[in-house]
mmCIF file of C-alpha atoms in Angstrom:
data_model
loop_
_atom_site.group_PDB
_atom_site.id
_atom_site.type_symbol
_atom_site.label_atom_id
_atom_site.label_comp_id
_atom_site.label_asym_id
_atom_site.label_seq_id
_atom_site.Cartn_x
_atom_site.Cartn_y
_atom_site.Cartn_z
ATOM 1 C CA MET A 1 -0.087 -0.187 -0.117
ATOM 2 C CA ASN A 2 1.376 3.471 -1.380
ATOM 3 C CA ASN A 3 1.274 5.615 2.132
ATOM 4 C CA SER A 4 3.172 8.346 0.193
ATOM 5 C CA SER A 5 1.730 12.126 0.283
ATOM 6 C CA PRO A 6 2.952 15.481 -0.678
ATOM 7 C CA ARG A 7 3.649 16.472 2.659
ATOM 8 C CA ARG A 8 6.074 13.677 3.086
ATOM 9 C CA LYS A 9 7.888 14.628 -0.029
ATOM 10 C CA ILE A 10 7.945 18.192 0.986
ATOM 11 C CA THR A 11 9.609 16.948 4.309
ATOM 12 C CA ILE A 12 12.303 14.526 2.811
ATOM 13 C CA ILE A 13 13.525 17.208 0.153
ATOM 14 C CA PRO A 14 14.742 19.847 2.868
ATOM 15 C CA ILE A 15 16.180 17.258 4.443
ATOM 16 C CA LEU A 16 18.317 15.906 1.374
ATOM 17 C CA LEU A 17 19.340 19.397 0.581
ATOM 18 C CA LEU A 18 20.693 19.830 4.251
ATOM 19 C CA LEU A 19 22.675 16.686 3.386
ATOM 20 C CA LEU A 20 24.041 18.300 0.124
ATOM 21 C CA VAL A 21 24.969 21.319 2.042
ATOM 22 C CA TYR A 22 26.873 19.619 4.870
ATOM 23 C CA GLY A 23 28.103 16.759 2.975
ATOM 24 C CA PHE A 24 30.193 18.473 0.738
ATOM 25 C CA GLY A 25 32.032 20.331 3.287
ATOM 26 C CA PHE A 26 35.539 19.654 4.185
ATOM 27 C CA LEU A 27 36.504 17.985 7.380
ATOM 28 C CA ARG A 28 37.267 20.454 10.094
ATOM 29 C CA GLU A 29 40.476 20.783 11.889
ATOM 30 C CA VAL A 30 40.981 17.369 13.607
ATOM 31 C CA LYS A 31 40.440 17.863 17.268
ATOM 32 C CA SER A 32 41.296 15.500 20.358
ATOM 33 C CA LEU A 33 38.271 13.865 22.490
ATOM 34 C CA GLY A 34 37.555 16.096 25.364
ATOM 35 C CA ILE A 35 36.602 14.894 28.891
ATOM 36 C CA ASN A 36 34.516 16.153 31.566
ATOM 37 C CA TYR A 37 36.610 16.837 34.652
ATOM 38 C CA GLY A 38 34.164 16.809 37.522
ATOM 39 C CA GLN A 39 35.227 17.655 41.338
ATOM 40 C CA LEU A 40 32.667 16.123 43.549
ATOM 41 C CA GLY A 41 34.900 13.942 45.419
ATOM 42 C CA ASP A 42 36.978 14.311 48.522
ATOM 43 C CA ASN A 43 39.777 12.099 47.473
ATOM 44 C CA LEU A 44 40.701 13.498 44.030
ATOM 45 C CA LEU A 45 44.023 14.558 42.505
ATOM 46 C CA PRO A 46 44.978 18.262 43.176
ATOM 47 C CA PRO A 47 44.582 20.035 39.795
ATOM 48 C CA GLU A 48 48.643 20.214 39.258
ATOM 49 C CA LYS A 49 48.580 16.442 39.395
ATOM 50 C CA VAL A 50 45.557 16.272 37.011
ATOM 51 C CA LEU A 51 47.418 18.346 34.515
ATOM 52 C CA GLN A 52 50.101 15.495 34.263
ATOM 53 C CA LEU A 53 47.641 13.028 33.909
ATOM 54 C CA LEU A 54 46.112 14.700 31.084
ATOM 55 C CA ARG A 55 49.407 15.355 29.469
ATOM 56 C CA ALA A 56 50.448 11.645 29.961
ATOM 57 C CA TYR A 57 47.499 10.527 28.160
ATOM 58 C CA LYS A 58 47.560 13.287 25.736
ATOM 59 C CA ILE A 59 44.107 14.451 26.623
ATOM 60 C CA THR A 60 44.136 18.118 24.972
ATOM 61 C CA LYS A 61 40.505 19.310 26.168
ATOM 62 C CA THR A 62 38.418 19.136 29.186
ATOM 63 C CA ARG A 63 35.430 20.819 30.686
ATOM 64 C CA ILE A 64 34.969 21.732 34.119
ATOM 65 C CA TYR A 65 31.623 22.700 36.025
ATOM 66 C CA ASP A 66 32.459 25.737 37.426
ATOM 67 C CA THR A 67 35.547 28.274 37.542
ATOM 68 C CA ASN A 68 37.494 27.045 40.042
ATOM 69 C CA PRO A 69 40.768 29.506 40.071
ATOM 70 C CA LYS A 70 42.862 26.391 41.080
ATOM 71 C CA ILE A 71 42.421 24.343 38.158
ATOM 72 C CA LEU A 72 42.523 27.396 35.995
ATOM 73 C CA THR A 73 45.893 28.665 37.778
ATOM 74 C CA ALA A 74 47.309 24.897 37.229
ATOM 75 C CA PHE A 75 46.313 24.917 33.576
ATOM 76 C CA ALA A 76 48.003 28.188 32.753
ATOM 77 C CA ASN A 77 50.381 27.554 29.605
ATOM 78 C CA SER A 78 49.705 24.002 29.547
ATOM 79 C CA GLY A 79 48.058 24.284 25.840
ATOM 80 C CA VAL A 80 44.959 22.220 27.048
ATOM 81 C CA GLU A 81 41.635 23.520 25.900
ATOM 82 C CA LEU A 82 39.397 24.475 28.810
ATOM 83 C CA ILE A 83 35.519 24.819 28.711
ATOM 84 C CA VAL A 84 34.378 26.586 32.150
ATOM 85 C CA THR A 85 30.664 26.870 33.662
ATOM 86 C CA VAL A 86 28.594 29.321 34.941
ATOM 87 C CA GLU A 87 26.574 27.632 37.667
ATOM 88 C CA ASN A 88 22.658 27.362 37.479
ATOM 89 C CA GLN A 89 22.307 29.071 40.747
ATOM 90 C CA ARG A 90 24.233 32.561 38.984
ATOM 91 C CA LEU A 91 21.989 32.663 36.095
ATOM 92 C CA ALA A 92 19.288 35.007 37.763
ATOM 93 C CA ALA A 93 22.087 37.363 38.898
ATOM 94 C CA LEU A 94 23.575 37.259 35.297
ATOM 95 C CA GLY A 95 20.615 37.464 33.455
ATOM 96 C CA GLY A 96 19.147 40.348 34.467
ATOM 97 C CA SER A 97 18.247 43.622 32.722
ATOM 98 C CA ASP A 98 21.487 45.038 34.360
ATOM 99 C CA PRO A 99 24.569 43.862 32.346
ATOM 100 C CA GLN A 100 27.009 44.775 35.168
ATOM 101 C CA PRO A 101 26.868 41.513 36.981
ATOM 102 C CA ALA A 102 27.997 39.486 33.867
ATOM 103 C CA ALA A 103 30.577 42.106 33.272
ATOM 104 C CA GLN A 104 31.742 41.632 36.818
ATOM 105 C CA TRP A 105 31.816 37.724 36.476
ATOM 106 C CA VAL A 106 34.054 37.766 33.283
ATOM 107 C CA GLU A 107 36.220 40.419 35.064
ATOM 108 C CA THR A 108 36.961 38.285 37.916
ATOM 109 C CA GLN A 109 36.248 34.512 36.503
ATOM 110 C CA ILE A 110 37.793 34.930 33.340
ATOM 111 C CA ARG A 111 40.070 37.958 32.890
ATOM 112 C CA PRO A 112 42.851 37.001 35.478
ATOM 113 C CA PHE A 113 43.520 33.864 33.609
ATOM 114 C CA PHE A 114 42.842 34.167 29.760
ATOM 115 C CA PRO A 115 44.606 33.738 27.481
ATOM 116 C CA ALA A 116 47.533 32.037 29.526
ATOM 117 C CA THR A 117 44.961 29.603 30.190
ATOM 118 C CA ASN A 118 43.476 28.269 27.168
ATOM 119 C CA ILE A 119 39.709 28.727 27.815
ATOM 120 C CA THR A 120 37.778 27.949 24.672
ATOM 121 C CA GLY A 121 34.206 28.178 25.948
ATOM 122 C CA ILE A 122 31.887 29.053 28.724
ATOM 123 C CA ALA A 123 28.901 27.035 29.587
ATOM 124 C CA VAL A 124 26.075 29.169 30.854
ATOM 125 C CA GLY A 125 24.493 26.884 33.081
ATOM 126 C CA ASN A 126 23.773 22.952 32.577
ATOM 127 C CA GLU A 127 20.481 21.494 31.377
ATOM 128 C CA VAL A 128 18.949 24.529 32.258
ATOM 129 C CA ILE A 129 15.716 24.092 30.069
ATOM 130 C CA THR A 130 15.147 20.457 31.470
ATOM 131 C CA ASP A 131 15.694 21.487 34.897
ATOM 132 C CA GLY A 132 12.201 22.079 35.696
ATOM 133 C CA ASP A 133 12.668 25.654 36.791
ATOM 134 C CA THR A 134 10.601 27.527 34.524
ATOM 135 C CA LEU A 135 12.073 30.766 36.108
ATOM 136 C CA LEU A 136 15.496 30.115 35.829
ATOM 137 C CA MET A 137 14.874 28.840 32.142
ATOM 138 C CA GLY A 138 14.077 32.645 31.563
ATOM 139 C CA TYR A 139 17.300 33.921 32.461
ATOM 140 C CA LEU A 140 19.500 31.588 30.144
ATOM 141 C CA VAL A 141 19.486 33.511 26.896
ATOM 142 C CA PRO A 142 19.870 36.932 28.545
ATOM 143 C CA ALA A 143 22.777 35.649 30.719
ATOM 144 C CA MET A 144 24.364 34.178 27.619
ATOM 145 C CA VAL A 145 24.206 37.657 26.109
ATOM 146 C CA ASN A 146 25.589 39.488 28.605
ATOM 147 C CA VAL A 147 28.223 37.191 29.191
ATOM 148 C CA ARG A 148 29.352 37.251 25.732
ATOM 149 C CA ARG A 149 28.877 41.111 25.498
ATOM 150 C CA ALA A 150 31.004 41.260 28.316
ATOM 151 C CA LEU A 151 33.784 39.214 26.587
ATOM 152 C CA ALA A 152 33.480 41.151 23.570
ATOM 153 C CA SER A 153 34.155 44.175 25.477
ATOM 154 C CA LEU A 154 37.672 42.548 26.170
ATOM 155 C CA GLY A 155 38.141 41.385 22.674
ATOM 156 C CA PHE A 156 37.780 37.755 24.195
ATOM 157 C CA ASP A 157 34.586 37.164 22.135
ATOM 158 C CA ARG A 158 36.668 35.597 18.843
ATOM 159 C CA ASN A 159 38.336 32.738 21.341
ATOM 160 C CA ILE A 160 35.894 31.620 23.736
ATOM 161 C CA LYS A 161 32.265 30.700 22.717
ATOM 162 C CA VAL A 162 29.499 30.831 24.652
ATOM 163 C CA SER A 163 26.714 28.254 25.061
ATOM 164 C CA SER A 164 24.472 25.860 27.107
ATOM 165 C CA PRO A 165 24.585 22.154 27.449
ATOM 166 C CA HIS A 166 21.216 20.663 26.930
ATOM 167 C CA SER A 167 20.002 17.110 27.488
ATOM 168 C CA LEU A 168 18.160 15.092 25.056
ATOM 169 C CA ALA A 169 14.704 15.819 27.126
ATOM 170 C CA VAL A 170 14.447 18.870 25.144
ATOM 171 C CA LEU A 171 13.262 16.806 22.256
ATOM 172 C CA GLY A 172 9.476 15.864 21.725
ATOM 173 C CA ASN A 173 10.885 13.134 19.482
ATOM 174 C CA SER A 174 14.509 11.457 18.697
ATOM 175 C CA TYR A 175 13.321 8.396 16.475
ATOM 176 C CA PRO A 176 13.425 8.379 13.716
ATOM 177 C CA PRO A 177 16.254 10.999 13.501
ATOM 178 C CA SER A 178 14.358 12.390 10.367
ATOM 179 C CA GLY A 179 11.644 13.147 12.763
ATOM 180 C CA GLY A 180 13.272 14.816 15.460
ATOM 181 C CA TYR A 181 11.601 17.749 17.041
ATOM 182 C CA PHE A 182 11.584 20.107 20.118
ATOM 183 C CA LYS A 183 8.943 19.720 22.411
ATOM 184 C CA PRO A 184 6.398 22.164 21.383
ATOM 185 C CA GLU A 185 6.206 23.943 24.722
ATOM 186 C CA LEU A 186 10.014 25.082 24.305
ATOM 187 C CA ALA A 187 9.881 25.894 20.850
ATOM 188 C CA GLY A 188 9.875 29.694 21.684
ATOM 189 C CA MET A 189 12.717 29.382 23.896
ATOM 190 C CA MET A 190 14.726 27.064 21.398
ATOM 191 C CA GLN A 191 14.235 29.682 18.701
ATOM 192 C CA GLN A 192 15.851 32.423 20.839
ATOM 193 C CA PHE A 193 18.854 30.219 22.065
ATOM 194 C CA LEU A 194 19.394 28.750 18.410
ATOM 195 C CA LYS A 195 19.378 32.567 17.017
ATOM 196 C CA PHE A 196 22.135 33.342 19.550
ATOM 197 C CA LEU A 197 24.195 30.401 18.416
ATOM 198 C CA ALA A 198 23.809 31.400 14.809
ATOM 199 C CA GLU A 199 24.535 35.023 15.303
ATOM 200 C CA THR A 200 27.867 34.271 17.511
ATOM 201 C CA GLU A 201 28.826 30.979 15.510
ATOM 202 C CA SER A 202 28.559 29.048 18.730
ATOM 203 C CA PRO A 203 28.159 25.211 19.058
ATOM 204 C CA PHE A 204 24.712 23.784 20.130
ATOM 205 C CA TRP A 205 26.092 21.225 23.136
ATOM 206 C CA ILE A 206 24.047 18.071 23.629
ATOM 207 C CA ASN A 207 24.278 15.570 26.545
ATOM 208 C CA ALA A 208 23.605 12.312 24.639
ATOM 209 C CA TYR A 209 23.898 9.242 26.776
ATOM 210 C CA PRO A 210 22.665 5.811 25.048
ATOM 211 C CA PHE A 211 22.866 4.093 28.604
ATOM 212 C CA PHE A 212 19.926 5.746 29.801
ATOM 213 C CA ALA A 213 17.896 4.546 26.714
ATOM 214 C CA TYR A 214 19.373 1.148 27.183
ATOM 215 C CA LYS A 215 18.738 1.017 31.010
ATOM 216 C CA ASP A 216 14.939 2.244 30.212
ATOM 217 C CA SER A 217 14.381 -0.509 27.802
ATOM 218 C CA PRO A 218 16.744 -3.194 27.450
ATOM 219 C CA ASN A 219 14.496 -5.943 26.123
ATOM 220 C CA LYS A 220 13.864 -3.746 23.140
ATOM 221 C CA ILE A 221 17.272 -1.834 22.285
ATOM 222 C CA PRO A 222 19.988 -4.231 21.050
ATOM 223 C CA LEU A 223 23.377 -3.613 23.230
ATOM 224 C CA ASP A 224 25.371 -3.880 20.278
ATOM 225 C CA TYR A 225 23.823 -0.607 18.868
ATOM 226 C CA VAL A 226 24.404 1.214 21.811
ATOM 227 C CA LEU A 227 27.901 0.570 22.334
ATOM 228 C CA PHE A 228 29.082 1.021 18.990
ATOM 229 C CA ASN A 229 29.740 -2.319 18.257
ATOM 230 C CA PRO A 230 30.960 -2.968 14.802
ATOM 231 C CA GLY A 231 28.630 -5.171 13.127
ATOM 232 C CA ALA A 232 25.596 -3.803 14.891
ATOM 233 C CA ALA A 233 22.210 -4.028 12.970
ATOM 234 C CA GLY A 234 21.570 -0.831 13.551
ATOM 235 C CA THR A 235 18.507 0.895 11.812
ATOM 236 C CA VAL A 236 17.819 2.749 8.635
ATOM 237 C CA ASP A 237 15.728 5.954 8.542
ATOM 238 C CA PRO A 238 12.869 5.827 6.356
ATOM 239 C CA ALA A 239 12.688 9.012 5.301
ATOM 240 C CA THR A 240 16.216 9.493 4.483
ATOM 241 C CA ASN A 241 17.780 6.010 3.858
ATOM 242 C CA LEU A 242 20.520 6.578 6.126
ATOM 243 C CA ARG A 243 21.997 3.930 8.004
ATOM 244 C CA TYR A 244 22.642 4.180 11.680
ATOM 245 C CA ASP A 245 24.767 1.667 13.370
ATOM 246 C CA ASN A 246 24.951 3.274 16.708
ATOM 247 C CA MET A 247 22.429 5.167 18.822
ATOM 248 C CA MET A 248 24.487 8.148 19.754
ATOM 249 C CA TYR A 249 24.958 9.429 15.997
ATOM 250 C CA ALA A 250 21.084 8.911 15.704
ATOM 251 C CA GLN A 251 20.637 11.149 18.741
ATOM 252 C CA VAL A 252 22.716 13.889 17.536
ATOM 253 C CA ASP A 253 21.143 13.870 14.197
ATOM 254 C CA ALA A 254 17.811 13.747 15.765
ATOM 255 C CA VAL A 255 18.966 17.363 17.160
ATOM 256 C CA LEU A 256 20.018 18.521 13.864
ATOM 257 C CA VAL A 257 16.644 17.710 12.356
ATOM 258 C CA ALA A 258 15.011 19.718 15.164
ATOM 259 C CA MET A 259 17.039 22.939 14.930
ATOM 260 C CA TYR A 260 16.421 22.623 10.777
ATOM 261 C CA ARG A 261 12.736 22.504 11.680
ATOM 262 C CA LEU A 262 13.276 25.839 13.486
ATOM 263 C CA GLY A 263 14.966 27.471 10.486
ATOM 264 C CA PHE A 264 18.360 26.671 11.760
ATOM 265 C CA ASN A 265 20.547 24.569 9.486
ATOM 266 C CA ALA A 266 24.097 26.096 10.029
ATOM 267 C CA VAL A 267 24.642 25.607 13.788
ATOM 268 C CA GLU A 268 27.382 22.744 14.718
ATOM 269 C CA VAL A 269 26.217 20.121 17.225
ATOM 270 C CA ARG A 270 28.831 18.719 19.800
ATOM 271 C CA VAL A 271 28.225 16.326 22.107
ATOM 272 C CA SER A 272 29.200 17.870 25.624
ATOM 273 C CA GLU A 273 28.515 14.661 27.636
ATOM 274 C CA THR A 274 28.445 11.067 27.054
ATOM 275 C CA GLY A 275 29.573 7.811 28.942
ATOM 276 C CA TRP A 276 28.710 4.666 30.358
ATOM 277 C CA PRO A 277 28.902 3.910 34.356
ATOM 278 C CA SER A 278 31.010 0.934 35.217
ATOM 279 C CA LYS A 279 28.948 0.273 38.329
ATOM 280 C CA GLY A 280 25.139 1.018 38.818
ATOM 281 C CA ASP A 281 22.193 -0.030 41.184
ATOM 282 C CA PRO A 282 20.395 -3.373 40.664
ATOM 283 C CA ASN A 283 17.994 -1.646 38.235
ATOM 284 C CA GLU A 284 20.319 0.025 36.413
ATOM 285 C CA VAL A 285 20.639 -2.422 33.808
ATOM 286 C CA GLY A 286 23.799 -2.562 31.641
ATOM 287 C CA ALA A 287 25.964 -0.485 33.959
ATOM 288 C CA SER A 288 29.463 -2.781 34.492
ATOM 289 C CA PRO A 289 32.891 -2.371 34.023
ATOM 290 C CA GLU A 290 32.789 -4.381 30.672
ATOM 291 C CA ASN A 291 30.147 -2.339 29.082
ATOM 292 C CA ALA A 292 31.893 0.863 30.304
ATOM 293 C CA ARG A 293 35.226 -0.600 28.609
ATOM 294 C CA ILE A 294 33.343 -1.314 25.384
ATOM 295 C CA PHE A 295 31.328 2.135 24.820
ATOM 296 C CA ASN A 296 34.415 4.081 25.695
ATOM 297 C CA GLY A 297 36.974 2.271 23.818
ATOM 298 C CA ASN A 298 34.689 2.027 20.681
ATOM 299 C CA LEU A 299 34.007 5.709 20.915
ATOM 300 C CA MET A 300 37.707 6.613 21.030
ATOM 301 C CA ARG A 301 38.104 4.456 18.052
ATOM 302 C CA ARG A 302 35.447 6.138 16.155
ATOM 303 C CA GLN A 303 37.165 9.506 16.815
ATOM 304 C CA ARG A 304 40.053 8.314 15.630
ATOM 305 C CA MET A 305 38.505 8.103 12.264
ATOM 306 C CA ASN A 306 37.195 11.554 12.376
ATOM 307 C CA GLN A 307 33.717 10.367 11.639
ATOM 308 C CA GLY A 308 30.585 12.774 11.370
ATOM 309 C CA THR A 309 27.286 11.309 11.620
ATOM 310 C CA PRO A 310 25.034 10.301 8.821
ATOM 311 C CA LEU A 311 23.314 13.715 8.183
ATOM 312 C CA ARG A 312 26.924 15.383 8.335
ATOM 313 C CA PRO A 313 29.395 12.988 7.645
ATOM 314 C CA GLY A 314 31.888 15.410 6.336
ATOM 315 C CA LEU A 315 32.085 17.125 9.492
ATOM 316 C CA ARG A 316 33.949 15.332 12.467
ATOM 317 C CA LEU A 317 31.544 15.284 15.409
ATOM 318 C CA GLU A 318 33.285 16.575 18.714
ATOM 319 C CA VAL A 319 32.731 14.524 21.699
ATOM 320 C CA TYR A 320 33.333 15.020 25.381
ATOM 321 C CA VAL A 321 33.270 11.987 27.395
ATOM 322 C CA PHE A 322 32.002 11.917 31.090
ATOM 323 C CA ALA A 323 33.792 11.650 33.010
ATOM 324 C CA LEU A 324 37.555 11.798 34.274
ATOM 325 C CA PHE A 325 37.270 10.394 37.886
ATOM 326 C CA ASN A 326 34.742 8.339 39.560
ATOM 327 C CA GLU A 327 33.230 11.175 42.111
ATOM 328 C CA ASN A 328 32.523 9.597 45.558
ATOM 329 C CA GLN A 329 30.250 12.668 46.543
ATOM 330 C CA LYS A 330 27.915 12.824 43.516
ATOM 331 C CA PRO A 331 24.287 12.467 44.456
ATOM 332 C CA GLY A 332 22.006 10.089 42.865
ATOM 333 C CA PRO A 333 22.139 6.337 41.803
ATOM 334 C CA THR A 334 25.401 4.251 42.161
ATOM 335 C CA SER A 335 26.051 4.980 38.538
ATOM 336 C CA GLU A 336 26.458 8.559 39.023
ATOM 337 C CA ARG A 337 29.538 8.016 41.107
ATOM 338 C CA ASN A 338 30.903 5.513 38.642
ATOM 339 C CA TYR A 339 31.271 7.145 35.303
ATOM 340 C CA GLY A 340 35.208 7.910 35.471
ATOM 341 C CA LEU A 341 37.807 6.428 33.065
ATOM 342 C CA PHE A 342 40.021 6.863 36.235
ATOM 343 C CA LEU A 343 39.964 6.174 39.772
ATOM 344 C CA PRO A 344 40.566 9.078 42.278
ATOM 345 C CA ASP A 345 44.360 8.317 42.424
ATOM 346 C CA GLY A 346 44.618 8.379 38.492
ATOM 347 C CA THR A 347 44.795 4.497 37.516
ATOM 348 C CA LEU A 348 42.439 3.607 35.191
ATOM 349 C CA ALA A 349 39.186 2.495 36.363
ATOM 350 C CA TYR A 350 39.242 -0.340 33.720
ATOM 351 C CA ASP A 351 41.095 -1.199 30.600
ATOM 352 C CA VAL A 352 39.692 1.327 27.685
ATOM 353 C CA GLY A 353 42.637 0.646 25.429
ATOM 354 C CA LEU A 354 44.446 3.693 26.616
ATOM 355 C CA SER A 355 48.137 4.269 27.022
ATOM 356 C CA SER A 356 50.077 7.145 29.034
ATOM 357 C CA GLU A 357 53.293 8.589 26.856
ATOM 358 C CA SER A 358 55.422 6.248 28.613
ATOM 359 C CA ALA A 359 53.744 3.096 27.270
ATOM 360 C CA VAL A 360 55.270 0.975 24.355
ATOM 361 C CA PRO A 361 53.805 0.310 21.435
ATOM 362 C CA SER A 362 53.223 -3.341 20.737
ATOM 363 C CA SER A 363 54.326 -2.554 16.889
ATOM 364 C CA PRO A 364 55.697 0.861 15.976
ATOM 365 C CA SER A 365 53.621 0.666 12.484
ATOM 366 C CA THR A 366 50.361 -0.911 13.635
ATOM 367 C CA PRO A 367 48.478 0.608 16.225
ATOM 368 C CA SER A 368 46.667 -1.842 18.703
ATOM 369 C CA ALA A 369 44.254 -1.189 21.448
ATOM 370 C CA ALA A 370 46.708 -0.703 23.746
ATOM 371 C CA THR A 371 48.296 2.089 21.971
ATOM 372 C CA ILE A 372 45.192 4.242 21.625
ATOM 373 C CA SER A 373 45.221 7.544 23.152
ATOM 374 C CA LEU A 374 42.449 10.202 23.771
ATOM 375 C CA THR A 375 44.245 12.309 20.790
ATOM 376 C CA SER A 376 42.642 11.624 17.468
ATOM 377 C CA SER A 377 45.176 11.369 14.585
ATOM 378 C CA ALA A 378 44.406 12.564 10.704
ATOM 379 C CA PRO A 379 46.904 10.256 8.389
ATOM 380 C CA LYS A 380 43.136 9.683 6.694
ATOM 381 C CA ALA A 381 41.753 12.964 6.763
ATOM 382 C CA GLU A 382 41.959 13.659 2.986
ATOM 383 C CA HIS A 383 40.646 10.227 2.376
ATOM 384 C CA MET A 384 37.708 10.766 4.884
ATOM 385 C CA GLU A 385 36.841 13.880 2.905
ATOM 386 C CA TYR A 386 36.525 12.224 -0.683
ATOM 387 C CA GLN A 387 34.726 9.508 1.008
ATOM 388 C CA SER A 388 32.411 12.081 2.425
ATOM 389 C CA PHE A 389 31.936 13.674 -0.993
ATOM 390 C CA VAL A 390 31.250 10.294 -2.672
ATOM 391 C CA HIS A 391 28.767 9.038 -0.061
ATOM 392 C CA THR A 392 27.051 12.380 -0.145
ATOM 393 C CA SER A 393 26.453 12.256 -3.714
ATOM 394 C CA ILE A 394 25.273 8.588 -3.409
ATOM 395 C CA LEU A 395 22.617 9.662 -0.679
ATOM 396 C CA PHE A 396 21.526 12.662 -2.660
ATOM 397 C CA PHE A 397 20.742 10.660 -5.764
ATOM 398 C CA LEU A 398 19.671 7.996 -3.872
ATOM 399 C CA GLY A 399 17.193 10.267 -2.088
ATOM 400 C CA CYS A 400 15.895 11.872 -5.365
ATOM 401 C CA HIS A 401 15.363 8.376 -6.866
ATOM 402 C CA VAL A 402 12.917 7.663 -3.593
ATOM 403 C CA ILE A 403 11.236 10.993 -4.170
ATOM 404 C CA LEU A 404 10.459 10.529 -8.042
ATOM 405 C CA THR A 405 9.133 7.156 -7.325
ATOM 406 C CA MET A 406 6.994 8.027 -4.601
#
């Protein structure tokens, strides 16, 4: 039975055009995988030791959840790129009609450290829109505007991008990716938010956790699909004919389509958090050292391949792993305290295929799992660009064929 309709065809055409625009774009500069550096523990290494740890494992990007001056001081002249955070409780003060509090915040929290400390981003709040506080939500965009205005007054705005991470709960639908849209009650808010990002060329940060989806529906979602396992059956989006072999890429593309529906097709999406817990409560299905090892190991291998998502194959997806350490003072279920790649003393929580600078590769010509670091390399970047061109061309003409035969 033919269920096609003019509306369905109109929906598919702009998505294909979006594919064409971004598929032909060259890969951006190869960047390293980042990691989230939380501090909710009473037994964590001091910042100076943390920097040594990051350097040993060639981790060149990190994100913190405040503007801890000890960390900002320790990371000075290290070259490590750092995203800092305006805590949620500060938004009301920074998002008012008076721009002075935001100017004062930048003056005291950013100016003393930048540019010696390589601050590249400011996260204004974290998951504010889905926090449940509608009053706080109203301060988000004004706070972002005020913070950026303060940065611009000092000439810092070219180097420091301002955004705010969201959870996937901002979406009303995420499957299939072509059906992604923001919750109707958030559409007005997201319109303002995306307008700011587009005007300032800032990224949309999304906290994407396939673990949560699997935990809630382990009998419906294949484990291979959420763990990035090679050979996972995956799924094909019926509207675009794009194949997804892992859930995180599907989640990201659902966000892309949701933005496109609001008229924003040039904002880059970056994963500000993703990870897998090595331990959980009895009802947290899938939380185990083995699954955490597989998820993070496969994710790192993907990053080394400079991959983009099926909708944007030519744009390498930037990802920040959660988290650097297990944090024993985090509230919530057991999993919240067991996302770390490292134990508080700096030893690996499980074998994820990382190696420090002192490790000796098993072969000088063939990297093994033991030699994978958190830094991506780009020997295949040009080849990836050509592959992206060919891949997108095929998809575009395939999509045209689908439309013509409907």
